[in-house]
CSV table of C-alpha atoms in Angstrom, one decimal:
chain,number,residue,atom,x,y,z
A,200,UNK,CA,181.5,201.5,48.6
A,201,UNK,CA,179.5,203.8,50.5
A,202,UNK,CA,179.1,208.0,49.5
A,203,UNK,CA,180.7,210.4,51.4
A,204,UNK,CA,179.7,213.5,49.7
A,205,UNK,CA,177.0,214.1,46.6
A,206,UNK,CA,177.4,217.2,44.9
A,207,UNK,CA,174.3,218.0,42.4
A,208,UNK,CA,175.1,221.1,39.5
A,209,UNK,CA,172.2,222.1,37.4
A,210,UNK,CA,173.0,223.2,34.3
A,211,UNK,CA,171.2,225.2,31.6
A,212,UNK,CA,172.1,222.6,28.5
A,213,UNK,CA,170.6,219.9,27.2
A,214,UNK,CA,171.6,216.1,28.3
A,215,UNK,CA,173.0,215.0,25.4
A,216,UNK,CA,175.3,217.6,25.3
A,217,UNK,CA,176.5,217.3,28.9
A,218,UNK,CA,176.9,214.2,28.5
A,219,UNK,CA,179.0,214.3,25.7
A,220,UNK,CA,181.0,216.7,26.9
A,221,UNK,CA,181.5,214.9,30.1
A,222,UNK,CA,182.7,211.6,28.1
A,223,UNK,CA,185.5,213.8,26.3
A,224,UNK,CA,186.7,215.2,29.9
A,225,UNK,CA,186.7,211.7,31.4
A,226,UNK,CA,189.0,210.5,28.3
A,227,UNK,CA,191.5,212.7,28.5
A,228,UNK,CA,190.9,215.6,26.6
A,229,UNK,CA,192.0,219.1,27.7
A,230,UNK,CA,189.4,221.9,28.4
A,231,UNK,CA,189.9,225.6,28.0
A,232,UNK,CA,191.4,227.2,30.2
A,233,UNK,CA,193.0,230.0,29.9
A,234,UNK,CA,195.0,232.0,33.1
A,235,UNK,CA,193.3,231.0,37.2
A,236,UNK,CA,189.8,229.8,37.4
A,237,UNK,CA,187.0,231.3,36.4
A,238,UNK,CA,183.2,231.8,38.0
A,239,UNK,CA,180.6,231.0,36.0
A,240,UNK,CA,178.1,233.9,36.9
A,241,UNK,CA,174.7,233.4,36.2
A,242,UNK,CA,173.8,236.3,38.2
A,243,UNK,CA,171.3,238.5,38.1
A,244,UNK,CA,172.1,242.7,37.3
A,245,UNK,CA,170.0,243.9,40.4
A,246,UNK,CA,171.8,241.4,42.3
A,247,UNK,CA,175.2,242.2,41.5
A,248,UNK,CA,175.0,245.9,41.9
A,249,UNK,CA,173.8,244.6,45.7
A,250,UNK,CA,176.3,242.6,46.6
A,251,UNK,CA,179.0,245.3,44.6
A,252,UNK,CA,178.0,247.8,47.5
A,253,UNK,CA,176.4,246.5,50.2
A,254,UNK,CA,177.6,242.8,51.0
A,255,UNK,CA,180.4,241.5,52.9
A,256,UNK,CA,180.6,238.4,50.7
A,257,UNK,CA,181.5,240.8,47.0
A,258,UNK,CA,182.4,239.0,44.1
A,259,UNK,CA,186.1,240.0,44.0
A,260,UNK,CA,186.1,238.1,47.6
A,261,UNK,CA,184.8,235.4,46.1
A,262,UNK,CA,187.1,234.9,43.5
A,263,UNK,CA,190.4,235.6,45.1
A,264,UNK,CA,189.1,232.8,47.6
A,265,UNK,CA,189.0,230.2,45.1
A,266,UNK,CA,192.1,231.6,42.8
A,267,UNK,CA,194.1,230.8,46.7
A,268,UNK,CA,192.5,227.4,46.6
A,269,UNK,CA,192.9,226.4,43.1
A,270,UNK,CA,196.9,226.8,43.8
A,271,UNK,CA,196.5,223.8,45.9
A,272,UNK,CA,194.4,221.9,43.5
A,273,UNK,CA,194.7,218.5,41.6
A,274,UNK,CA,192.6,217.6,38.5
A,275,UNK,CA,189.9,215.2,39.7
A,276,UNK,CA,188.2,213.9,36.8
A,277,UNK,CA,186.6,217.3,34.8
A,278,UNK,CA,190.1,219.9,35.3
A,279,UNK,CA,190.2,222.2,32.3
A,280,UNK,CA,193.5,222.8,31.4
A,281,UNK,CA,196.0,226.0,31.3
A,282,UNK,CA,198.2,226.3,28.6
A,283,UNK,CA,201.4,225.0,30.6
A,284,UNK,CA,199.4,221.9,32.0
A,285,UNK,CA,199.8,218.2,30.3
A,286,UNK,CA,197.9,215.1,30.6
A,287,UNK,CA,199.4,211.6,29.5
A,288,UNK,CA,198.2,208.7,28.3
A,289,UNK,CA,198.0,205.4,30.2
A,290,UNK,CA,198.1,201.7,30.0
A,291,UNK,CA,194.2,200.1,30.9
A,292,UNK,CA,194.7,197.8,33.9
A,293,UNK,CA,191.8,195.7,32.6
A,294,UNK,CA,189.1,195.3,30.0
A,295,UNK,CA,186.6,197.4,32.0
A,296,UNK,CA,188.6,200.8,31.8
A,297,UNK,CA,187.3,203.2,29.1
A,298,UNK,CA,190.0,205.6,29.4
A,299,UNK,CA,192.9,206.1,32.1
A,300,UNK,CA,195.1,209.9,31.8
A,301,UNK,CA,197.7,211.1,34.2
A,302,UNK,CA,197.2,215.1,34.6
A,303,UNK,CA,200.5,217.2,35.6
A,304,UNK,CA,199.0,220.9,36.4
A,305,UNK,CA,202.0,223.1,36.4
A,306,UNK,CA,203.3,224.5,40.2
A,307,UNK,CA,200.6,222.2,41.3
A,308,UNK,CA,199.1,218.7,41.7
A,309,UNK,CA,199.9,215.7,39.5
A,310,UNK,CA,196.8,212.9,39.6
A,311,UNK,CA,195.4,209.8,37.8
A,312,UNK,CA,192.4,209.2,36.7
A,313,UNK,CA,190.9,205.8,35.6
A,314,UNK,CA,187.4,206.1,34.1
A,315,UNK,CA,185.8,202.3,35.0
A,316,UNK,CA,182.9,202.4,32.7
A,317,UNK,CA,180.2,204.4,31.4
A,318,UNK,CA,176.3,202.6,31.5
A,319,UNK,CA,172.9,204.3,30.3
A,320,UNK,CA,170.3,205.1,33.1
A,321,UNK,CA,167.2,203.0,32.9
A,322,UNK,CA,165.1,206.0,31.8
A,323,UNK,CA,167.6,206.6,28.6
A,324,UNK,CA,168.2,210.0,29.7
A,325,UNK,CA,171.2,210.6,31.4
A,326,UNK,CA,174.6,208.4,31.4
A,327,UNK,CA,176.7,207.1,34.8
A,328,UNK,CA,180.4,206.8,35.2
A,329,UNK,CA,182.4,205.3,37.5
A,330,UNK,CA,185.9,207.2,38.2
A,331,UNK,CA,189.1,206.3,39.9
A,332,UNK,CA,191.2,209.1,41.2
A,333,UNK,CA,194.5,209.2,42.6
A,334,UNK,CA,195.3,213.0,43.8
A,335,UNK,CA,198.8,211.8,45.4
A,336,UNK,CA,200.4,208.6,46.5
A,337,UNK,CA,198.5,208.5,49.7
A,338,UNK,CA,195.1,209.0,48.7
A,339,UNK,CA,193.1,207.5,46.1
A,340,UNK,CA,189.2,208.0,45.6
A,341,UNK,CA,186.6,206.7,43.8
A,342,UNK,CA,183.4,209.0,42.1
A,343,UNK,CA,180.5,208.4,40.4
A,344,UNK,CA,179.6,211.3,37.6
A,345,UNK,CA,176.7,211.2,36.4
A,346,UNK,CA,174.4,213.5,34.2
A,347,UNK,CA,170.9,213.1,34.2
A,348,UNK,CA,167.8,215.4,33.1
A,349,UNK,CA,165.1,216.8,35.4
A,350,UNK,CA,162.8,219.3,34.6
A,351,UNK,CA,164.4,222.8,36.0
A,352,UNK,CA,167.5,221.3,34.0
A,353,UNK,CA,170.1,218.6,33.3
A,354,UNK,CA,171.9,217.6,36.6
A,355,UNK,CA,175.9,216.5,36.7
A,356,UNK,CA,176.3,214.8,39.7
A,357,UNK,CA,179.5,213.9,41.0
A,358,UNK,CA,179.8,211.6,43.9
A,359,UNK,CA,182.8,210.8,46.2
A,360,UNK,CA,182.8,207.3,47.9
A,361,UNK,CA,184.5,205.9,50.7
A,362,UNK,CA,184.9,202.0,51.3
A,363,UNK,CA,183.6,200.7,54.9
A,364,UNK,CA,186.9,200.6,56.6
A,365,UNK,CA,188.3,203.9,54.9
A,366,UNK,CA,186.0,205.9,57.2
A,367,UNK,CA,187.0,204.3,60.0
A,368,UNK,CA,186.1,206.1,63.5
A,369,UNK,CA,189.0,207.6,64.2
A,370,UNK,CA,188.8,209.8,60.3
A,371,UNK,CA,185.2,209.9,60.9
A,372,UNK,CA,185.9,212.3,64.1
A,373,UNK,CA,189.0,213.2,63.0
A,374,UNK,CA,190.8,216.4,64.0
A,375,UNK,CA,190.5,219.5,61.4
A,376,UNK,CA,194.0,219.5,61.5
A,377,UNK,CA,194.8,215.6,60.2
A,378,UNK,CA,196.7,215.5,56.9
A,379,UNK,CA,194.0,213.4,55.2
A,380,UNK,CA,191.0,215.2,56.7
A,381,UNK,CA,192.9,218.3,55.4
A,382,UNK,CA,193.0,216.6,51.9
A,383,UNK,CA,189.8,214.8,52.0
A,384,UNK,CA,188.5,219.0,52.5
A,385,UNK,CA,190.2,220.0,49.9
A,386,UNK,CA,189.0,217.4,47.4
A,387,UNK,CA,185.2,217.9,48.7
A,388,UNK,CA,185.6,221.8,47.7
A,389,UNK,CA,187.8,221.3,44.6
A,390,UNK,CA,184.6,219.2,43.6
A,391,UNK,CA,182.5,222.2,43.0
A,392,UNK,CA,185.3,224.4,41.8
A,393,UNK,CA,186.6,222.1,39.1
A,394,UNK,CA,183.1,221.6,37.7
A,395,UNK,CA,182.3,225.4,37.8
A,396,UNK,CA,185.1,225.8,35.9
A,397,UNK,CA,184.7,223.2,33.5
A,398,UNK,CA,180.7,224.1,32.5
A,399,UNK,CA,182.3,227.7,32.1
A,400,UNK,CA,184.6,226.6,29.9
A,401,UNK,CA,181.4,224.4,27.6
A,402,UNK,CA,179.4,227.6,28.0
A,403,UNK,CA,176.9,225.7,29.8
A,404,UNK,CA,175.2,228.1,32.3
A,405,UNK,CA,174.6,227.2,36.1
A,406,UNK,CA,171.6,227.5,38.0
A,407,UNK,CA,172.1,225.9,41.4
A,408,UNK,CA,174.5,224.0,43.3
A,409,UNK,CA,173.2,221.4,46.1
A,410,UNK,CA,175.6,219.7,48.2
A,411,UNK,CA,175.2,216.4,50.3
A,412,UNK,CA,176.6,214.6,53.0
A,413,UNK,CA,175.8,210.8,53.7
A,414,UNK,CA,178.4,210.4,56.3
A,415,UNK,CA,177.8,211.6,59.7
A,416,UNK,CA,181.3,213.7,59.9
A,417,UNK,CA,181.8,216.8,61.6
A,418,UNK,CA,185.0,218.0,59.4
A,419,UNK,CA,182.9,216.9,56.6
A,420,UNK,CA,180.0,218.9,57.5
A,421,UNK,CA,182.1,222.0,58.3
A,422,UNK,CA,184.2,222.1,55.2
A,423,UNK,CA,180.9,221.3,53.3
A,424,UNK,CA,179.2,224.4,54.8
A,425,UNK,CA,181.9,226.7,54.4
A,426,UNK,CA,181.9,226.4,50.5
A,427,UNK,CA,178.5,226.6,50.6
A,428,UNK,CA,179.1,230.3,52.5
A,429,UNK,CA,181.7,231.7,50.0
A,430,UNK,CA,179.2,231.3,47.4
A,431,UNK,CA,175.8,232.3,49.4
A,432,UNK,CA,175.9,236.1,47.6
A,433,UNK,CA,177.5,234.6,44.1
A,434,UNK,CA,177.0,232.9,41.3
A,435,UNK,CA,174.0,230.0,41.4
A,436,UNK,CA,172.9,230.1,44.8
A,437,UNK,CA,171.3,233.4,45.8
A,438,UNK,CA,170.7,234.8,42.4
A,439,UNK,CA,168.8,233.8,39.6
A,440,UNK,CA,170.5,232.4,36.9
A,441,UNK,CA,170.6,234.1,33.3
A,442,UNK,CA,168.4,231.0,32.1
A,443,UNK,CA,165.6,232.2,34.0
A,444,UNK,CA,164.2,235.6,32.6
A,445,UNK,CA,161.1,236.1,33.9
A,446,UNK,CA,159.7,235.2,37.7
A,447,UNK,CA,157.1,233.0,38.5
A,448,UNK,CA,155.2,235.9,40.1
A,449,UNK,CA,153.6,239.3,38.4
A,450,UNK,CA,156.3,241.5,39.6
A,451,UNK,CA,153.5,244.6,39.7
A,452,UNK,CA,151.2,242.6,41.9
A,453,UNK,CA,154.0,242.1,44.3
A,454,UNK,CA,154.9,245.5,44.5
A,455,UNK,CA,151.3,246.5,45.2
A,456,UNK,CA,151.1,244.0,47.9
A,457,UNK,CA,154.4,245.4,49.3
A,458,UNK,CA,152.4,248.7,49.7
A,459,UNK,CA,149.5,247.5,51.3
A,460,UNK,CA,151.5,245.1,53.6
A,461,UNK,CA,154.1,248.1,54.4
A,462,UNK,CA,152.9,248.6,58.3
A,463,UNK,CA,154.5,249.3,61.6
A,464,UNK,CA,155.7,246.8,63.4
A,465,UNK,CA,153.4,245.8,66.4
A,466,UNK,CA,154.8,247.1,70.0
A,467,UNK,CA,155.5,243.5,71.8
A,468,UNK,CA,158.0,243.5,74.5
A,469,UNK,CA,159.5,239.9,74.4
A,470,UNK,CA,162.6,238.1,75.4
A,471,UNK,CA,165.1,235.5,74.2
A,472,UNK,CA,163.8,233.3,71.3
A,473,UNK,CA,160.2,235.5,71.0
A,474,UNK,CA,161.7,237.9,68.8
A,475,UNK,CA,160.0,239.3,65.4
A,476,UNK,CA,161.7,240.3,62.4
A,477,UNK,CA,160.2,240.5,59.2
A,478,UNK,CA,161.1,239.7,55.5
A,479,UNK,CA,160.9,242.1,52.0
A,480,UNK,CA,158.0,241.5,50.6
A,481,UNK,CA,159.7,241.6,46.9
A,482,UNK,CA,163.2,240.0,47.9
A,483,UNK,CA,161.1,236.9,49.8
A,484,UNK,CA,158.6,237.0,46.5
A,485,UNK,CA,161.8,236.2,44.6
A,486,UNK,CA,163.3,233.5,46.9
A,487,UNK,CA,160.2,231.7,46.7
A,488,UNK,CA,160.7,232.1,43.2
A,489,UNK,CA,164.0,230.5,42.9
A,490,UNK,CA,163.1,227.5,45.0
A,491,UNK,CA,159.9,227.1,43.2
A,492,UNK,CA,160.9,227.6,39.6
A,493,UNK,CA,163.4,224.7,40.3
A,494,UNK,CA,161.4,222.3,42.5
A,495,UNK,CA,161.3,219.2,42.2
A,496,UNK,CA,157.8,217.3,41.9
A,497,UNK,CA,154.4,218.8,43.8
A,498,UNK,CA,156.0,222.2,44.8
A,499,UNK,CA,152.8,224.0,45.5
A,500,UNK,CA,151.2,221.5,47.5
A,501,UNK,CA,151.7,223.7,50.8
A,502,UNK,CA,153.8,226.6,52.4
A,503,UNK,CA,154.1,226.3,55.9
A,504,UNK,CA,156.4,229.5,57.6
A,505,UNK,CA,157.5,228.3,61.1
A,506,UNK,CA,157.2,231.3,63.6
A,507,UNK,CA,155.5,232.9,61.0
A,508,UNK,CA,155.2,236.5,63.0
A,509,UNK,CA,153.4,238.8,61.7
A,510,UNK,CA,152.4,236.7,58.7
A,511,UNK,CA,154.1,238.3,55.9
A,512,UNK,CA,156.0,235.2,54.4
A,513,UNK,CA,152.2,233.6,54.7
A,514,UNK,CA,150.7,235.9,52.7
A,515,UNK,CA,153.5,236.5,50.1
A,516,UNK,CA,153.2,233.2,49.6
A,517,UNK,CA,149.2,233.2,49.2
A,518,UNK,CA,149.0,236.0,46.9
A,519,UNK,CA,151.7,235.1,44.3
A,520,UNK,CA,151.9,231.5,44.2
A,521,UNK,CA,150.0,229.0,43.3
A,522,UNK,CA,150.0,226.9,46.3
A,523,UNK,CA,147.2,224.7,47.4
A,524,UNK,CA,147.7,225.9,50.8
A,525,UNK,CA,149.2,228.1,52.9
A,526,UNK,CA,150.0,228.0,56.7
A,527,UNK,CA,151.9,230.0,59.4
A,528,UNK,CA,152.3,228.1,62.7
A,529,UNK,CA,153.1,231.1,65.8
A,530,UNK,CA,153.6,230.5,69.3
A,531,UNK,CA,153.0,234.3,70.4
A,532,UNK,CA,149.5,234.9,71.0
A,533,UNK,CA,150.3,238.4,70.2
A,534,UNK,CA,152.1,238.2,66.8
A,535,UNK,CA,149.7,235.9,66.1
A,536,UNK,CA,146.7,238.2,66.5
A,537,UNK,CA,149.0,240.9,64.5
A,538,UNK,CA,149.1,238.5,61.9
A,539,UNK,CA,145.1,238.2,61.2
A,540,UNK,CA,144.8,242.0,61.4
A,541,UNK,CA,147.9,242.2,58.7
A,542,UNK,CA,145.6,239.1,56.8
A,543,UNK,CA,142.7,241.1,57.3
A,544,UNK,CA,144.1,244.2,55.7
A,545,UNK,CA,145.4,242.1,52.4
A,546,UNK,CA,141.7,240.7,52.3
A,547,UNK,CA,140.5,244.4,52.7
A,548,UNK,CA,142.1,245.8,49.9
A,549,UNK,CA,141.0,243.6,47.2
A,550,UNK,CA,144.4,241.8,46.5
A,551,UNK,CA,143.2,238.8,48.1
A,552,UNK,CA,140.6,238.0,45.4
A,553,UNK,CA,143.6,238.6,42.7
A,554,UNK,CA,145.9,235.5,44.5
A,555,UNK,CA,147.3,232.9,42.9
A,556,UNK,CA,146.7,230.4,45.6
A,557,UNK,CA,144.7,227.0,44.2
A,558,UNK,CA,142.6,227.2,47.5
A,559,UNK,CA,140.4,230.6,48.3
A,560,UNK,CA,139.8,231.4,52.0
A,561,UNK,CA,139.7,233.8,54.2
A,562,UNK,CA,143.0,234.9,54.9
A,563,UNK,CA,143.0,235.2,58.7
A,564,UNK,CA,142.2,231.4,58.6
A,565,UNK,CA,146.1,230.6,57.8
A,566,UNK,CA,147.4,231.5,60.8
A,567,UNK,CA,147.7,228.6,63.9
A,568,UNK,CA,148.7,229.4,67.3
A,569,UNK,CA,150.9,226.6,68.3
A,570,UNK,CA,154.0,225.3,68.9
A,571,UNK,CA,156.1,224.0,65.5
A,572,UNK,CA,157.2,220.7,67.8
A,573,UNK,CA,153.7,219.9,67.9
A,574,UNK,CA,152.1,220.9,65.2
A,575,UNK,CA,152.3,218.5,61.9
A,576,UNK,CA,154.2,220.1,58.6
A,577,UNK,CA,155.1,217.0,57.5
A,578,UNK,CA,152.9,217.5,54.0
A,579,UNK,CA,155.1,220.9,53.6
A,580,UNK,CA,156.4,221.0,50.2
A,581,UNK,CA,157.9,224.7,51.2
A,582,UNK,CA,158.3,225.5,54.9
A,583,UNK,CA,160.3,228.7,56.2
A,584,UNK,CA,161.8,229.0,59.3
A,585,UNK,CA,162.9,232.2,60.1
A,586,UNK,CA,165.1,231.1,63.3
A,587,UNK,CA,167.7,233.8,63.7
A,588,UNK,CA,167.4,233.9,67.4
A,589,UNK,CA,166.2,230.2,68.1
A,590,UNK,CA,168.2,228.3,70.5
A,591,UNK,CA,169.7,225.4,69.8
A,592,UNK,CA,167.3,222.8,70.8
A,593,UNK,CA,164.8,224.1,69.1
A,594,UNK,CA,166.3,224.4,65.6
A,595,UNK,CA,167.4,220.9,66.3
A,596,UNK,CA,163.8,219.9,67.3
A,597,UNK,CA,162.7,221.2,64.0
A,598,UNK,CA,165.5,219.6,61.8
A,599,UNK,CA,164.3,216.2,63.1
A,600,UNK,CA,160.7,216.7,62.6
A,601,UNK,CA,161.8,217.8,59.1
A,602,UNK,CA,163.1,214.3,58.4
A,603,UNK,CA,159.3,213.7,58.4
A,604,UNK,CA,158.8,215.7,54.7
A,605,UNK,CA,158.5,214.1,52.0
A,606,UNK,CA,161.1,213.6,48.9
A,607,UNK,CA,161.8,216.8,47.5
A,608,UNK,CA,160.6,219.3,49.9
A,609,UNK,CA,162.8,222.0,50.9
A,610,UNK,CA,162.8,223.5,54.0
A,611,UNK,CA,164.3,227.5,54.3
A,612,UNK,CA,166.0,228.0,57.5
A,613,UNK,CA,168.6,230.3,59.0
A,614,UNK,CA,170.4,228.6,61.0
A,615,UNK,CA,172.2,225.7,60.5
A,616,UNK,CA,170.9,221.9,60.7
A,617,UNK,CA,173.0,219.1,63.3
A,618,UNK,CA,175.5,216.9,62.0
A,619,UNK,CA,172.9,213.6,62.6
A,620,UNK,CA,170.3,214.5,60.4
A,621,UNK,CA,172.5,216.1,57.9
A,622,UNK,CA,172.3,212.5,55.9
A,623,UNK,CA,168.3,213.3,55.0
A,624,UNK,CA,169.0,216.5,52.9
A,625,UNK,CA,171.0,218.3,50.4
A,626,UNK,CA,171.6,221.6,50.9
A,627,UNK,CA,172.6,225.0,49.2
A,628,UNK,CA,173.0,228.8,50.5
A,629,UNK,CA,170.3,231.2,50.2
A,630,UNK,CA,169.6,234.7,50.9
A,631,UNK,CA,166.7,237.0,51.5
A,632,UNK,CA,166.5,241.0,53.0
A,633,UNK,CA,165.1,241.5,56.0
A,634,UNK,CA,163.6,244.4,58.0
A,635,UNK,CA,166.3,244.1,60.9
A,636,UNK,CA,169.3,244.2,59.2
A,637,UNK,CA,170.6,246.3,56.2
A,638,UNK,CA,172.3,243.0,54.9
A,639,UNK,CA,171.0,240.2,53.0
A,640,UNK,CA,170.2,237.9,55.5
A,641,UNK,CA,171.7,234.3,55.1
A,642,UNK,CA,170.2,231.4,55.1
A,643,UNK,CA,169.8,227.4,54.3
A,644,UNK,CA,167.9,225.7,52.0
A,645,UNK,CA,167.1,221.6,52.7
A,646,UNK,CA,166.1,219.6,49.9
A,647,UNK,CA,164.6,216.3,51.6
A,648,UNK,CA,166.3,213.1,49.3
């Protein structure tokens, strides 16, 4: 069996209690639910008044997206349950099933599930189990759920597989169009949806939601990334969850360093991929925050900003975060000699000498005129790319090189990664304001696995 898609949820709740609650689900007994499915929303207040007025992914789009989807749905292992919904009992095949259900959602769906087995991690804290589920007569997939403990939370992971000759080449490139590829979709999304719904229903709150894809599949990748897009502006992806009440950062240091660093931009006339726009000092402050906050091992072992402009993202990164170093890589002789001045000016002022960075030195030191495809980031535990106007080579040149970080490192990008390399990363939506556009600007964030 080989995976076809991960998907990771961190929740807010202890192990145990996951667990648990995941071992009831997978035997059969019914959630919750009352009326069409409901978002968790660990959202912050700020962030929804935002997205209320100004963003063209609001929450009431969000949700009548996934109430039109959820009429389609089957139960795929975790489906809470509306009153007029029924599971049954069945028969074990063998002495390795646990528990086997069949679950008839009214108007919708019937499927079978068949749990295979449940087995204790080797570090004692988390549990595995292996799923059998058969959506209709023509399809029938195998999962792995598992819930293990991290430190920014306890992780259910839920797994689809795929034996060898199931992806053959011709489903592999399938067209969009294909029945199965249209239910294989389905079943990806419905992933994420059906576990949403069933941590709302335990009360467990959500902090993020990574996706992965270990087959090199274009319909994969597509369906994949458009999920992660309805939920960029929502609940546990671009907002911080109600779990985490304070940031990282002192929010009245970042707001003075906002004011310092609040400058024209410099007059450069440049064409094509040479183009300069700039992030918010607080919202980027905040991004780092989220990414940091829930990072996986050495997280502050280096920033690196790709194209890093005038140098802002550098030195947000500098003065609030405790990172051993700090690094913008620039091509443009000019943005990069804006950059010093703008370092300069944060050294003048006396906020330098207040940074949270592990490593003191001068400021205007940070910034390297180069080009990203030679220069080595590999040691990046953060790296930004702010690639709006890149071509396509280039952003394809840098998701390769980025195959060169190590586990864990996530990589902050605005523009897609290629299909070939997608098998080296999860992945989740992000967002951060910009100078250049009065929307939040969206972007990609690459865990390395």
């Amino acid at each position: 069996m080989a995976e076809l898609l991960v998907l990771r949820l961190v929740l807010q709740a202890p192990v145990e209690a996951v667990a648990e609650a995941v071992d009831r689900a997978l035997q059969g007994e019914p959630g919750s639910l009352e009326g069409p499915l409901p978002m968790p929303e660990p959202i912050s207040e700020d962030w929804k008044d935002f997205i209320r007025d100004d963003c063209k992914f609001g929450l009431e789009n969000i949700v009548t997206g996934a109430q039109q989807v959820e009429k389609f749905s089957c139960s795929l292992g975790l489906r809470p349950m509306s009153p007029r919904d029924e599971i049954f009992p069945l028969p074990a095949k063998d002495a390795f099933e646990e528990g086997a259900f069949e679950v008839r959602l009214h108007g919708r769906y019937p499927s079978r599930v068949r749990v295979l087995g449940r087995w204790s991690m080797e570090s004692g804290k988390g549990f595995r189990f292996n799923v059998d589920v058969a959506p209709s007569e023509q399809l029938e997939l195998s999962q792995i759920c598992e819930v293990k403990a991290t430190s920014s939370g306890t992780q259910l992971i839920r797994s689809l597989l795929c034996e060898g000759g199931f992806m053959s080449a011709t489903l592999r490139w399938g067209d969009f169009e294909d029945g199965t590829v249209k239910a294989l979709r389905l079943h990806m999304h419905m992933l994420e949806m059906e576990a949403r719904a069933w941590a709302s229903c335990h009360k467990f709150p959500l902090i993020e939601v990574w996706r992965g894809l270990r087959e090199n599949c274009p319909w994969a990748q597509k369906g994949a990334e458009n999920s992660v897009a309805a939920y960029r502006f929502g609940p546990g992806h671009a907002a911080a969850a109600a779990a985490e009440v304070w940031p990282l950062f002192d929010p009245g240091h970042c707001r003075s360093l906002a004011e310092a660093l609040d400058q024209p931009r410099p007059h450069v006339q440049l064409q094509g991929a040479l183009q300069e726009g700039n992030v918010q000092v607080e919202a980027f402050a905040y991004l780092l925050d989220r990414v940091c906050r829930r990072g996986v091992g050495d997280i502050f072992r280096r920033f690196v900003d790709l194209g890093s402009g005038r140098g802002l993202a550098v030195l947000i990164a500098h003065a609030l975060f405790p990172f051993r170093d700090c690094v913008g890589v620039e091509i443009c002789k000019e943005f990069n000699d804006s950059a010093r001045s703008l370092a300069k000016r944060y050294a003048d002022t006396g906020l330098a000498k207040f940074s949270k960075a592990k490593k003191k030195l001068d400021p205007t030191s940070m910034f390297v005129e180069g080009d990203l495809r030679d220069f080595d980031w590999s040691d990046a535990s953060v790296a930004f790319a702010n690639c709006v106007t890149w071509p396509v080579t280039l952003v394809a040149a840098m998701a390769r090189k980025a195959l060169r970080l190590r586990v864990g490192a996530v990589l902050l990008t605005s523009k897609r990664f290629p299909n070939d390399v997608m098998r080296g990363f999860d992945f989740r939506g992000e967002a951060c304001m910009g100078d250049w556009t009065p929307y939040a600007v969206e972007l990609w964030a690459y865990q390395r696995i």
